[in-house]
């Protein structure tokens, strides 16, 4: 039986932020969400999050049940007196618990689930009182240093600020991830002292009271990067990006200039997708094979079909079906669904629109709150006037209908099938199937009329 406890009560002073540190975003997830997600592989029987600074915000942020299996128990640490003090808060909640507790700092967002599995395995095989995740860092500044005996048993952990110069030469650091046999830890937790530079109760001091305490090194030290300031947050993002891009390239995605792309680790790509330079893929975006995205494109929480091309455009919370061409300079948003083999063109904005297959909206249009059939042709400069100042209204256009250039379609409006709207019309009344609608002043041409100047 494994319980997990994530320490997330600190403010994170070094972030210089009102937001609790663990709520800063790394890609599309917060730091604490990432830590929580990485533990799910262990199927914990209980999940604690220790909260304190602006705890209501942390609780709210984790209330979204999408990504974790069980319920979270929030434990308040009203005063943040250190990581040891944070874990002491679990004592009443875990009274009588006889299993292991995995304790994780809430600011270690790049942990791989496999590493946690390995940590648990070593812990259980050795029947240790505690197993501590460690790493050898080229630049260990700011981390607690771990000192072991020849049996790899931890004898001491000294915070960077409490280290002597000689101790600072040790590059083996504490990752802030520990597995404890709870009954052993519970017994000695009350004995912690706050006699250190910060006058805090350090969780790391439990190594003086537990036996044996075993250290386990991670292979890739980058995965235990702790986030204490904005620079480390940016560095962690770089690491994450490198992993994500390497993975996609290995599965057959082409990134023409990977350094100029950002791809959230929540994005799904199929083989033979090509990502052009300066393109950013975010959230729950899925792109199917053969599609070519970019250059200069942002796609967020959207589904892109096969063999789609999207050029210099923004697509958010929308779907684009197979073979469709989007851009340059299109903005597709608000639950828009574009059918297959469509052409969504230059300087076109679509909001909450259903677009049938083989429909073209190729130039200079705003179409909002509308349903368009198949093989519709929206002429250049066509606008749906969907908002009367109070409410949004719907426009429906049937199959094979055409709007002339510079048409204004004043919603609510229904245009039937095979309709033609004359160029420059302002349409305020419904148009039945097969009609031509013209709604503009007739042209007046006066023959022989010419400005006559007095000279
Ligand atoms: C801690 C470790 C250090 C390790 C490093 C790894 C201690 C004493 N030091 O240092 O050895 O190398 O992490 O990243 O544990 N927190 C609480 N309540 C508190 C204090 C902190 O919940 O009273 C939480 C914070 O929100 C944070 C985590 O504990 O998520 C770690 O705290 P932080 O102040 O970042 O510890 P470090 O100084 O980085
Ligand atoms: Ca930290």
Short mmCIF file of C-alpha atoms and ligand atoms in Angstrom, two decimals:
data_model
loop_
_atom_site.label_atom_id
_atom_site.label_comp_id
_atom_site.label_asym_id
_atom_site.label_seq_id
_atom_site.Cartn_x
_atom_site.Cartn_y
_atom_site.Cartn_z
CA UNK A 1 0.00 0.00 0.00
CA UNK A 2 1.40 3.33 -1.06
CA UNK A 3 0.26 6.79 -0.12
CA UNK A 4 1.66 9.87 -1.77
CA UNK A 5 2.14 13.30 -0.25
CA UNK A 6 3.06 16.36 -2.30
CA UNK A 7 4.52 19.35 -0.49
CA UNK A 8 2.87 22.44 -1.94
CA UNK A 9 2.43 24.83 0.97
CA UNK A 10 5.34 27.17 0.31
CA UNK A 11 4.99 30.53 -1.38
CA UNK A 12 8.10 30.12 -3.47
CA UNK A 13 9.55 33.49 -2.58
CA UNK A 14 12.26 33.23 -5.21
CA UNK A 15 9.64 33.22 -7.98
CA UNK A 16 8.74 36.82 -6.97
CA UNK A 17 5.09 36.08 -7.65
CA UNK A 18 1.70 36.36 -5.96
CA UNK A 19 0.84 32.98 -7.37
CA UNK A 20 1.97 29.99 -5.29
CA UNK A 21 5.07 28.56 -6.94
CA UNK A 22 3.49 25.16 -7.62
CA UNK A 23 0.75 26.83 -9.69
CA UNK A 24 3.15 28.23 -12.25
CA UNK A 25 2.69 26.57 -15.62
CA UNK A 26 5.20 24.38 -17.34
CA UNK A 27 3.73 23.84 -20.78
CA UNK A 28 0.04 23.22 -20.39
CA UNK A 29 0.10 21.91 -16.81
CA UNK A 30 1.00 23.45 -13.47
CA UNK A 31 4.04 22.21 -11.57
CA UNK A 32 1.95 20.48 -8.91
CA UNK A 33 -0.34 18.87 -11.48
CA UNK A 34 2.70 17.43 -13.21
CA UNK A 35 4.05 15.97 -9.98
CA UNK A 36 0.65 14.49 -9.19
CA UNK A 37 0.32 13.03 -12.68
CA UNK A 38 3.75 11.42 -12.53
CA UNK A 39 2.68 9.49 -9.37
CA UNK A 40 -0.44 7.95 -10.88
CA UNK A 41 1.50 4.97 -12.20
CA UNK A 42 1.86 3.82 -8.57
CA UNK A 43 -1.92 3.69 -8.08
CA UNK A 44 -1.66 5.27 -4.65
CA UNK A 45 -4.30 4.32 -2.11
CA UNK A 46 -4.26 7.84 -0.64
CA UNK A 47 -3.13 11.14 -2.15
CA UNK A 48 -2.27 14.06 0.07
CA UNK A 49 -1.37 17.55 -1.01
CA UNK A 50 0.02 19.77 1.76
CA UNK A 51 -1.26 23.29 1.16
CA UNK A 52 -0.66 26.57 2.93
CA UNK A 53 0.15 29.75 1.02
CA UNK A 54 -3.05 30.68 -0.88
CA UNK A 55 -4.29 27.16 -0.36
CA UNK A 56 -7.68 27.91 -1.89
CA UNK A 57 -5.98 28.55 -5.24
CA UNK A 58 -4.06 25.28 -5.13
CA UNK A 59 -7.19 23.34 -4.19
CA UNK A 60 -9.15 24.98 -6.99
CA UNK A 61 -6.47 24.24 -9.54
CA UNK A 62 -6.43 20.56 -8.58
CA UNK A 63 -10.21 20.29 -8.48
CA UNK A 64 -10.24 19.52 -12.20
CA UNK A 65 -10.59 15.74 -12.11
CA UNK A 66 -9.36 15.05 -15.66
CA UNK A 67 -5.92 13.75 -15.01
CA UNK A 68 -5.87 11.82 -11.76
CA UNK A 69 -7.66 8.74 -10.64
CA UNK A 70 -8.53 9.10 -6.96
CA UNK A 71 -9.63 11.80 -4.58
CA UNK A 72 -7.10 14.23 -3.18
CA UNK A 73 -6.93 14.93 0.54
CA UNK A 74 -5.77 18.47 1.20
CA UNK A 75 -3.89 19.00 4.44
CA UNK A 76 -3.37 22.55 5.69
CA UNK A 77 0.02 23.67 6.92
CA UNK A 78 -1.00 27.05 8.26
CA UNK A 79 2.53 28.23 8.99
CA UNK A 80 5.28 27.15 6.62
CA UNK A 81 7.98 26.09 9.03
CA UNK A 82 9.85 23.83 6.64
CA UNK A 83 9.56 20.59 4.68
CA UNK A 84 9.80 18.48 7.85
CA UNK A 85 7.03 20.48 9.48
CA UNK A 86 4.95 20.00 6.31
CA UNK A 87 5.23 16.21 6.58
CA UNK A 88 4.46 16.36 10.31
CA UNK A 89 1.00 17.58 9.32
CA UNK A 90 0.26 14.11 7.97
CA UNK A 91 0.57 12.46 11.38
CA UNK A 92 -3.12 12.65 12.39
CA UNK A 93 -4.26 11.67 8.88
CA UNK A 94 -2.08 8.59 8.59
CA UNK A 95 -2.42 7.32 12.16
CA UNK A 96 -2.26 3.52 11.99
CA UNK A 97 -1.16 3.45 8.33
CA UNK A 98 1.38 0.68 7.89
CA UNK A 99 2.44 1.12 4.27
CA UNK A 100 4.96 3.31 2.45
CA UNK A 101 4.58 7.02 1.80
CA UNK A 102 6.13 8.65 -1.23
CA UNK A 103 6.87 12.28 -0.37
CA UNK A 104 7.55 14.68 -3.24
CA UNK A 105 8.35 18.35 -3.38
CA UNK A 106 5.69 20.07 -5.45
CA UNK A 107 8.33 21.84 -7.55
CA UNK A 108 9.92 18.83 -9.30
CA UNK A 109 7.81 18.74 -12.45
CA UNK A 110 9.91 16.67 -14.85
CA UNK A 111 9.95 13.40 -12.91
CA UNK A 112 9.36 10.35 -15.03
CA UNK A 113 6.83 7.82 -13.73
CA UNK A 114 9.35 5.03 -14.39
CA UNK A 115 11.79 6.65 -11.99
CA UNK A 116 9.20 6.60 -9.23
CA UNK A 117 8.44 2.95 -9.94
CA UNK A 118 12.13 2.17 -9.70
CA UNK A 119 12.43 4.09 -6.43
CA UNK A 120 9.52 2.15 -4.92
CA UNK A 121 10.95 -1.13 -6.14
CA UNK A 122 14.37 -0.54 -4.61
CA UNK A 123 12.74 0.65 -1.42
CA UNK A 124 10.62 -2.46 -1.12
CA UNK A 125 13.39 -4.89 -2.10
CA UNK A 126 15.77 -3.48 0.47
CA UNK A 127 13.06 -3.02 3.12
CA UNK A 128 14.63 0.34 3.88
CA UNK A 129 13.28 2.84 6.36
CA UNK A 130 13.74 5.46 3.64
CA UNK A 131 14.91 5.60 0.03
CA UNK A 132 15.96 8.95 -1.35
CA UNK A 133 16.21 10.00 -4.96
CA UNK A 134 19.56 11.60 -5.72
CA UNK A 135 21.49 12.89 -8.71
CA UNK A 136 24.94 14.07 -9.63
CA UNK A 137 24.62 17.62 -10.94
CA UNK A 138 27.23 19.54 -12.88
CA UNK A 139 25.98 22.66 -11.09
CA UNK A 140 24.48 21.67 -7.73
CA UNK A 141 24.06 25.20 -6.41
CA UNK A 142 20.97 25.60 -4.25
CA UNK A 143 20.37 21.90 -3.66
CA UNK A 144 20.85 19.89 -0.48
CA UNK A 145 24.02 17.73 -0.67
CA UNK A 146 23.76 14.02 0.11
CA UNK A 147 26.56 12.25 1.98
CA UNK A 148 26.67 8.46 1.91
CA UNK A 149 28.88 5.79 3.40
CA UNK A 150 30.58 3.12 1.32
CA UNK A 151 27.39 1.01 1.37
CA UNK A 152 25.48 3.83 -0.35
CA UNK A 153 23.60 4.51 2.87
CA UNK A 154 22.73 8.13 3.49
CA UNK A 155 24.34 9.58 6.59
CA UNK A 156 23.70 13.28 6.16
CA UNK A 157 21.93 15.80 3.93
CA UNK A 158 23.17 19.37 4.21
CA UNK A 159 21.40 22.30 2.57
CA UNK A 160 23.54 24.39 0.24
CA UNK A 161 23.35 27.39 2.58
CA UNK A 162 24.43 25.29 5.58
CA UNK A 163 27.35 23.63 3.75
CA UNK A 164 31.01 24.24 4.47
CA UNK A 165 33.14 25.00 1.40
CA UNK A 166 34.41 21.43 1.46
CA UNK A 167 30.86 19.99 1.64
CA UNK A 168 29.85 22.13 -1.29
CA UNK A 169 32.32 20.22 -3.45
CA UNK A 170 29.99 17.21 -3.25
CA UNK A 171 27.82 17.26 -6.37
CA UNK A 172 25.44 14.53 -5.25
CA UNK A 173 22.15 16.24 -4.47
CA UNK A 174 18.80 15.50 -2.89
CA UNK A 175 16.03 15.55 -5.50
CA UNK A 176 13.27 16.20 -2.97
CA UNK A 177 11.61 12.82 -3.64
CA UNK A 178 11.58 10.22 -0.89
CA UNK A 179 9.95 6.94 -0.05
CA UNK A 180 9.41 6.27 3.66
CA UNK A 181 8.20 3.29 5.61
CA UNK A 182 5.51 5.29 7.35
CA UNK A 183 5.53 3.64 10.81
CA UNK A 184 9.29 4.29 11.08
CA UNK A 185 8.97 7.89 9.91
CA UNK A 186 5.92 8.64 12.06
CA UNK A 187 7.83 7.59 15.16
CA UNK A 188 10.72 10.00 14.65
CA UNK A 189 9.01 12.95 12.89
CA UNK A 190 8.27 14.76 16.16
CA UNK A 191 12.01 14.79 16.98
CA UNK A 192 13.05 17.24 14.25
CA UNK A 193 14.90 20.36 15.34
CA UNK A 194 15.07 23.71 13.55
CA UNK A 195 18.72 24.44 14.22
CA UNK A 196 19.85 25.56 10.77
CA UNK A 197 20.40 28.75 8.82
CA UNK A 198 16.67 29.12 7.98
CA UNK A 199 15.38 28.06 11.43
CA UNK A 200 13.14 25.57 9.68
CA UNK A 201 12.22 21.95 10.34
CA UNK A 202 13.99 20.12 7.54
CA UNK A 203 12.58 16.82 6.31
CA UNK A 204 16.10 15.90 5.28
CA UNK A 205 17.14 15.69 8.96
CA UNK A 206 15.16 12.45 9.35
CA UNK A 207 18.21 10.64 7.93
CA UNK A 208 19.85 11.07 11.36
CA UNK A 209 17.08 9.03 12.98
CA UNK A 210 16.24 6.34 10.40
CA UNK A 211 18.15 3.22 9.44
CA UNK A 212 18.81 2.21 6.78
CA UNK A 213 18.37 5.16 4.43
CA UNK A 214 19.32 4.26 0.87
CA UNK A 215 20.09 6.64 -2.01
CA UNK A 216 19.04 5.96 -5.59
CA UNK A 217 20.59 7.97 -8.40
CA UNK A 218 18.51 9.03 -11.40
CA UNK A 219 20.06 8.36 -14.78
CA UNK A 220 19.20 11.71 -16.35
CA UNK A 221 19.67 14.41 -13.75
CA UNK A 222 17.52 16.82 -15.72
CA UNK A 223 14.37 15.04 -14.62
CA UNK A 224 14.79 16.05 -11.00
CA UNK A 225 15.30 19.76 -11.71
CA UNK A 226 13.65 21.72 -8.90
CA UNK A 227 11.97 24.98 -9.83
CA UNK A 228 12.78 27.84 -7.47
CA UNK A 229 12.92 30.83 -9.82
CA UNK A 230 11.83 31.91 -13.28
CA UNK A 231 15.15 31.03 -14.82
CA UNK A 232 14.87 27.43 -13.63
CA UNK A 233 11.28 27.36 -14.91
CA UNK A 234 12.49 28.37 -18.37
CA UNK A 235 15.33 25.86 -18.23
CA UNK A 236 12.89 23.07 -17.32
CA UNK A 237 10.74 24.07 -20.27
CA UNK A 238 13.74 23.69 -22.56
CA UNK A 239 14.38 20.19 -21.21
CA UNK A 240 10.75 19.25 -21.64
CA UNK A 241 10.76 20.58 -25.21
CA UNK A 242 13.85 18.60 -26.09
CA UNK A 243 12.28 15.37 -24.83
CA UNK A 244 8.94 15.99 -26.54
CA UNK A 245 10.51 16.86 -29.89
CA UNK A 246 12.98 13.98 -29.79
CA UNK A 247 10.09 11.59 -29.13
CA UNK A 248 8.00 12.90 -32.04
CA UNK A 249 10.91 12.87 -34.46
CA UNK A 250 11.61 9.26 -33.45
CA UNK A 251 8.02 8.33 -34.37
CA UNK A 252 8.23 9.89 -37.83
CA UNK A 253 7.26 13.53 -37.46
CA UNK A 254 9.35 16.08 -39.35
CA UNK A 255 10.32 19.22 -37.46
CA UNK A 256 12.09 21.37 -39.99
CA UNK A 257 13.56 23.75 -37.42
CA UNK A 258 12.81 22.26 -33.98
CA UNK A 259 14.40 25.11 -32.05
CA UNK A 260 11.78 27.48 -33.40
CA UNK A 261 8.82 25.25 -32.41
CA UNK A 262 7.13 24.68 -29.07
CA UNK A 263 5.03 21.57 -28.57
CA UNK A 264 3.13 20.85 -25.36
CA UNK A 265 3.52 17.31 -24.06
CA UNK A 266 -0.27 16.96 -24.28
CA UNK A 267 -0.19 17.18 -28.11
CA UNK A 268 -0.58 14.08 -30.30
CA UNK A 269 1.05 13.85 -33.73
CA UNK A 270 0.89 11.12 -36.37
CA UNK A 271 3.79 10.00 -38.54
CA UNK A 272 4.47 12.13 -41.62
CA UNK A 273 3.17 15.28 -40.06
CA UNK A 274 5.48 18.15 -41.04
CA UNK A 275 5.90 21.05 -38.63
CA UNK A 276 7.36 24.12 -40.27
CA UNK A 277 9.36 26.82 -38.45
CA UNK A 278 7.81 29.21 -35.89
CA UNK A 279 4.90 26.92 -35.19
CA UNK A 280 3.44 26.28 -31.74
CA UNK A 281 1.19 23.38 -30.79
CA UNK A 282 -0.64 23.56 -27.49
CA UNK A 283 -3.08 21.78 -25.24
CA UNK A 284 -5.01 18.75 -26.43
CA UNK A 285 -4.19 19.22 -30.09
CA UNK A 286 -4.19 16.18 -32.40
CA UNK A 287 -2.72 16.32 -35.91
CA UNK A 288 -3.15 13.43 -38.32
CA UNK A 289 -0.71 12.09 -40.85
CA UNK A 290 0.39 14.01 -43.90
CA UNK A 291 -0.59 17.40 -42.57
CA UNK A 292 1.77 20.30 -42.95
CA UNK A 293 1.54 22.99 -40.30
CA UNK A 294 3.22 26.37 -40.50
CA UNK A 295 5.33 28.30 -40.87
CA UNK A 296 4.08 30.82 -38.34
CA UNK A 297 1.11 28.94 -36.94
CA UNK A 298 -0.45 28.47 -33.49
CA UNK A 299 -2.77 25.51 -32.90
CA UNK A 300 -4.44 25.11 -29.56
CA UNK A 301 -6.81 22.37 -28.34
CA UNK A 302 -7.79 21.47 -31.90
CA UNK A 303 -8.14 18.38 -34.08
CA UNK A 304 -6.51 18.54 -37.49
CA UNK A 305 -7.26 15.77 -40.00
CA UNK A 306 -5.07 14.16 -42.65
CA UNK A 307 -3.23 16.08 -45.39
CA UNK A 308 -4.34 19.46 -44.12
CA UNK A 309 -2.17 22.50 -44.72
CA UNK A 310 -2.24 25.44 -42.35
CA UNK A 311 -0.10 28.44 -43.11
CA UNK A 312 0.48 31.55 -40.94
CA UNK A 313 -2.74 31.02 -39.02
CA UNK A 314 -4.24 30.57 -35.56
CA UNK A 315 -6.60 27.67 -34.87
CA UNK A 316 -8.08 27.22 -31.41
CA UNK A 317 -10.70 24.90 -29.92
CA UNK A 318 -11.72 23.82 -33.40
CA UNK A 319 -11.52 20.94 -35.88
CA UNK A 320 -10.30 20.93 -39.48
CA UNK A 321 -11.01 17.85 -41.61
CA UNK A 322 -8.88 16.08 -44.23
CA UNK A 323 -7.41 17.88 -47.25
CA UNK A 324 -8.51 21.35 -46.17
CA UNK A 325 -6.22 24.31 -46.74
CA UNK A 326 -6.15 27.08 -44.16
CA UNK A 327 -4.40 30.43 -44.45
CA UNK A 328 -2.35 32.37 -44.91
CA UNK A 329 -3.71 34.57 -42.13
CA UNK A 330 -6.82 32.80 -40.96
CA UNK A 331 -8.22 32.71 -37.42
CA UNK A 332 -10.38 29.68 -36.73
CA UNK A 333 -11.81 29.56 -33.23
CA UNK A 334 -14.67 28.87 -30.83
CA UNK A 335 -15.72 25.30 -31.65
CA UNK A 336 -15.58 25.77 -35.39
CA UNK A 337 -15.70 22.56 -37.45
CA UNK A 338 -14.34 22.86 -40.96
CA UNK A 339 -15.19 19.98 -43.31
CA UNK A 340 -12.86 18.25 -45.72
CA UNK A 341 -11.32 19.70 -48.87
CA UNK A 342 -12.33 23.23 -47.92
CA UNK A 343 -10.37 26.37 -48.55
CA UNK A 344 -10.24 28.83 -45.65
CA UNK A 345 -8.31 31.68 -46.94
CA UNK A 346 -6.50 34.84 -46.54
CA UNK A 347 -7.69 37.09 -43.73
CA UNK A 348 -10.70 35.03 -42.73
CA UNK A 349 -12.05 34.68 -39.19
CA UNK A 350 -14.38 31.82 -38.33
CA UNK A 351 -16.05 31.62 -34.92
CA UNK A 352 -18.43 28.83 -33.91
CA UNK A 353 -19.11 27.80 -37.50
CA UNK A 354 -19.99 24.44 -39.02
CA UNK A 355 -18.52 24.33 -42.52
CA UNK A 356 -19.59 21.54 -44.90
CA UNK A 357 -17.15 19.68 -47.16
CA UNK A 358 -15.76 21.40 -50.28
CA UNK A 359 -16.82 24.84 -49.12
CA UNK A 360 -14.62 27.86 -49.76
CA UNK A 361 -14.28 30.96 -47.64
CA UNK A 362 -11.23 32.23 -49.36
CA UNK A 363 -10.78 35.94 -48.75
CA UNK A 364 -11.41 38.69 -46.21
CA UNK A 365 -14.44 37.36 -44.32
CA UNK A 366 -15.86 37.17 -40.82
CA UNK A 367 -18.25 34.25 -40.41
CA UNK A 368 -19.57 33.76 -36.87
CA UNK A 369 -22.38 31.62 -35.40
CA UNK A 370 -23.19 29.97 -38.69
CA UNK A 371 -23.90 26.66 -40.40
CA UNK A 372 -22.68 26.33 -43.98
CA UNK A 373 -23.58 23.41 -46.21
CA UNK A 374 -21.38 21.65 -48.75
CA UNK A 375 -19.81 23.31 -51.80
CA UNK A 376 -20.78 26.74 -50.58
CA UNK A 377 -18.74 29.62 -51.95
CA UNK A 378 -18.41 32.62 -49.71
CA UNK A 379 -17.33 35.59 -51.78
CA UNK A 380 -14.54 37.92 -50.78
CA UNK A 381 -15.49 40.32 -48.02
CA UNK A 382 -18.67 38.52 -46.95
CA UNK A 383 -19.57 39.26 -43.33
CA UNK A 384 -22.13 37.69 -41.04
CA UNK A 385 -23.59 40.46 -38.89
CA UNK A 386 -24.24 38.10 -36.00
CA UNK A 387 -24.50 40.53 -33.10
CA UNK A 388 -27.27 43.07 -32.57
CA UNK A 389 -25.57 44.67 -29.61
CA UNK A 390 -27.27 42.39 -27.10
CA UNK A 391 -27.43 38.87 -28.53
CA UNK A 392 -25.66 36.67 -31.05
CA UNK A 393 -27.81 35.29 -33.89
CA UNK A 394 -27.36 32.37 -36.26
CA UNK A 395 -26.88 32.26 -40.03
CA UNK A 396 -27.58 29.15 -42.09
CA UNK A 397 -26.47 28.75 -45.72
CA UNK A 398 -27.57 25.71 -47.77
CA UNK A 399 -25.49 23.52 -50.10
CA UNK A 400 -23.99 25.04 -53.25
CA UNK A 401 -25.06 28.60 -52.43
CA UNK A 402 -22.82 31.52 -53.30
CA UNK A 403 -22.47 34.92 -51.75
CA UNK A 404 -21.16 37.76 -53.88
CA UNK A 405 -18.28 39.92 -52.81
CA UNK A 406 -18.96 42.30 -49.97
CA UNK A 407 -22.25 40.75 -48.88
CA UNK A 408 -23.51 41.46 -45.38
CA UNK A 409 -25.69 38.68 -43.98
CA UNK A 410 -27.72 40.11 -41.10
CA UNK A 411 -28.57 37.31 -38.67
CA UNK A 412 -30.84 35.61 -37.80
CA UNK A 413 -30.93 34.48 -41.40
CA UNK A 414 -31.56 31.34 -43.42
CA UNK A 415 -30.34 31.10 -46.98
CA UNK A 416 -31.50 28.00 -48.86
CA UNK A 417 -29.66 25.72 -51.29
CA UNK A 418 -28.37 26.83 -54.70
CA UNK A 419 -28.93 30.48 -53.83
CA UNK A 420 -26.92 33.32 -55.28
CA UNK A 421 -26.49 36.54 -53.36
CA UNK A 422 -25.54 39.47 -55.53
CA UNK A 423 -22.33 41.30 -54.75
CA UNK A 424 -22.65 44.20 -52.34
CA UNK A 425 -25.98 43.04 -50.90
CA UNK A 426 -27.13 43.55 -47.33
CA UNK A 427 -29.42 40.57 -46.79
CA UNK A 428 -31.92 40.91 -43.95
CA UNK A 429 -34.61 38.45 -45.06
CA UNK A 430 -34.47 34.68 -45.56
CA UNK A 431 -33.85 33.48 -49.13
CA UNK A 432 -35.50 30.29 -50.43
CA UNK A 433 -33.75 27.59 -52.52
CA UNK A 434 -32.68 28.42 -56.08
CA UNK A 435 -33.22 32.22 -55.79
CA UNK A 436 -31.03 35.14 -56.68
CA UNK A 437 -31.21 37.81 -53.99
CA UNK A 438 -30.12 41.37 -54.69
CA UNK A 439 -30.31 43.95 -51.94
CA UNK A 440 -28.60 47.12 -53.05
CA UNK A 441 -29.36 50.36 -54.85
CA UNK A 442 -29.55 50.05 -58.58
CA UNK A 443 -26.76 51.79 -60.36
CA UNK A 444 -27.68 55.06 -62.05
CA UNK A 445 -25.54 56.02 -65.04
CA UNK A 446 -26.03 59.48 -66.57
CA UNK A 447 -24.73 59.55 -70.12
CA UNK A 448 -22.78 62.59 -71.27
CA UNK A 449 -22.44 63.93 -67.73
CA UNK A 450 -19.03 65.36 -67.02
CA UNK A 451 -17.72 68.01 -64.62
CA UNK A 452 -17.42 71.19 -66.53
CA UNK A 453 -14.82 73.59 -65.20
CA UNK A 454 -14.83 77.37 -65.77
CA UNK A 455 -11.64 77.79 -67.65
C1 LIG B 1 14.50 21.15 -0.82
C2 LIG B 1 15.39 20.23 0.01
C3 LIG B 1 16.75 20.11 -0.65
C4 LIG B 1 16.58 19.57 -2.07
C5 LIG B 1 15.60 20.43 -2.86
C6 LIG B 1 15.26 19.71 -4.15
C7 LIG B 1 14.72 20.48 2.35
C8 LIG B 1 15.08 21.05 3.68
N1 LIG B 1 15.55 20.76 1.36
O1 LIG B 1 15.09 22.45 -0.80
O2 LIG B 1 17.59 19.25 0.10
O3 LIG B 1 17.82 19.53 -2.70
O4 LIG B 1 14.36 20.63 -2.14
O5 LIG B 1 14.50 20.48 -5.01
O6 LIG B 1 13.73 19.77 2.26
N2 LIG B 1 7.12 23.34 1.37
C9 LIG B 1 6.00 23.18 2.15
N3 LIG B 1 6.02 23.68 3.42
C10 LIG B 1 7.08 24.31 3.95
C11 LIG B 1 8.23 24.46 3.13
C12 LIG B 1 8.23 23.97 1.85
O7 LIG B 1 5.01 22.62 1.73
O8 LIG B 1 7.01 24.72 5.13
C13 LIG B 1 7.09 22.82 -0.01
C14 LIG B 1 7.28 23.89 -1.08
O9 LIG B 1 6.03 24.40 -1.49
C15 LIG B 1 8.01 23.14 -2.18
C16 LIG B 1 8.74 22.02 -1.46
O10 LIG B 1 8.18 21.94 -0.16
O11 LIG B 1 7.10 22.55 -3.11
C17 LIG B 1 10.24 22.29 -1.36
O12 LIG B 1 10.45 23.54 -0.72
P1 LIG B 1 11.61 24.52 -1.19
O13 LIG B 1 11.57 25.71 -0.32
O14 LIG B 1 11.57 24.70 -2.66
O15 LIG B 1 12.90 23.64 -0.78
P2 LIG B 1 14.37 23.79 -1.35
O16 LIG B 1 15.04 24.92 -0.67
O17 LIG B 1 14.37 23.78 -2.80
CA1 LIG B 2 12.84 23.66 -4.35
#
